[in-house]
Amino acid sequence: MAGKPRGCLGGNPSNQAAAHLLGGLVGQCETDEFMSVETWGKVREALQDQLGPQAFNNWIVPLNLERVESGIAHFNAPTRFAANWVQRHYGERIQGLWGDHGSLIDRVVFGHDSTSLRPAQITKPALATETVSGERELPSLPLQANLTFDSFVVGKPNELANAAARRVAEGGEVSFNPLFFYSGVGLGKTHLMHAIGHEVKAKRPNARVLFLTAEQFMNRFVQALRFKDMHSFKELFRSVDLLMVDDVQFIAGKDSTQEEFFHTFNALVENGKQVVLSADKAPGDIDGLEERIKSRLQCGLAVDLHPADYELRLGILQSKVDLQMARYPNAILHNGVLEFLAQRISSNVRVLEGALNRLFADAGLVGREITLDMVQEILADLLRANERKVTIEEIIRKVAVHYNLRMTDMLSARRARAVARPRQIAMYLSKLLTTKSLPEIGRRFGGRDHTTVIHAVKKVDELKRSDFQIAEDVELLRRMLEA
Ligand code: ADP
Ligand code: MG
């Protein structure tokens, strides 16, 4: 590669002309047809070694070298698909090998039969396709119709994120830029970005909304570098009103992509255009992200989506059931099924949704009612995978904190009610939330007998019915432990 990418490929259109000129000069040495064929022979040999027989036979053998002209090697592939495939997967490699075995070339181009390429027809991969009207179509990911604010169920864990998303979608004075969502997987970041996109388009049909993943951003950037088309790249990304980039943790550690991302981002924010980003961690916690980017990201609003709690899980299930019922109108859902699922399946909404889909698909196919038994049968693997992994130590610790006791009190022989009651509750929760046996639980509570544990479990069961305060404490602790 000649020089640093940024120095020579920065957004100056005359670079393209320069590149062509250079290509032309390099091309002089390649006009000799014989030499080209010889080079191709060597390149093929190298490819055979590198790719292995299968890929080589599938993709390389069918290629025909047409000519090498003006620094561009033209190949013919049997189909358009093959041409695109080879371009994407092996283009760069072939270009590099050509340089190793013959002389430097500027580009390799794969056409297919009838469209045998002449230089004038060689097009760069489209960053943005021109429509008839001349209006540039954005290479955005399509917004999924069902991912709207209406279908987003709001609860405590995501209410801030939802409010911020709505605020940004409203437009007007931009109050936080960028808006940055972060959370573990399946908690609604992508959903909210789609929702913002829909809302902005509904309110301002002419707004230019560009939504893509950080990986796509990188791919486009690399393509632009490779095809010396940085100018269009920059122009495109700076021309949008709303840029949304999903999963930006992907570009951590990818230095030149980060650099370009940083500039794009600054240019937009400086022009008062809204940027919305998502990642799996808070900006400051993403390893391999440049400090200046981190601090720039922190200038906006970073909101996290917490794991869905029981109420939100139930709410989401209820809203998704309505959709399922529309698809399977004859399905019969028994009472308690949704509660059971909300109780037992993890806080990742995607998993929850998947579980519901499986139930309805199965019930729909075999014409069964959805009962608790059926749920346990069909989702056995999922339920096992989601089994809570609460430890007895954790239970003792949480209960001690709740009642303002020390861990040692919980394990001690003291029988005063202020200590004995919490200890019994902790035993009860240990039985409920872990798979440990009664003797094992007894041992962990300062070497008590299993009959003590049985007694505690019975006692707390009774108290839950008669003493409102205890029922509430137990419920609260259980939720905390399960969260
Ligand atoms: P993330 O991007 O955080 O990994 P997604 O936005 O892809 O998560 O969400 C995963 C799935 O869960 C999607 O199908 C989405 O529609 C659904 N989902 C997540 N949160 C909610 C919610 N609060 N209400 C309704 N559906 C939700
Ligand atoms: Mg996502």
Short mmCIF file of N, CA, C and O and ligand atoms in Angstrom, two decimals, residues 189-190 246-247 350, ligand 2:
data_model
loop_
_atom_site.label_atom_id
_atom_site.label_comp_id
_atom_site.label_asym_id
_atom_site.label_seq_id
_atom_site.Cartn_x
_atom_site.Cartn_y
_atom_site.Cartn_z
N LYS A 189 -32.15 -2.78 22.89
CA LYS A 189 -31.43 -1.64 22.30
C LYS A 189 -31.79 -1.48 20.82
O LYS A 189 -32.13 -0.39 20.38
N THR A 190 -31.66 -2.56 20.10
CA THR A 190 -31.94 -2.49 18.67
C THR A 190 -33.40 -2.12 18.43
O THR A 190 -33.71 -1.33 17.53
N ASP A 246 -25.46 0.53 15.48
CA ASP A 246 -25.77 -0.50 16.47
C ASP A 246 -24.51 -1.29 16.81
O ASP A 246 -23.69 -1.56 15.92
N ASP A 247 -24.36 -1.63 18.07
CA ASP A 247 -23.25 -2.50 18.52
C ASP A 247 -21.88 -1.91 18.23
O ASP A 247 -21.03 -2.56 17.62
N ARG A 350 -35.15 -11.69 24.42
CA ARG A 350 -35.12 -12.49 23.19
C ARG A 350 -35.40 -13.95 23.50
O ARG A 350 -36.13 -14.63 22.78
MG MG B 2 -29.06 -5.45 19.22
#
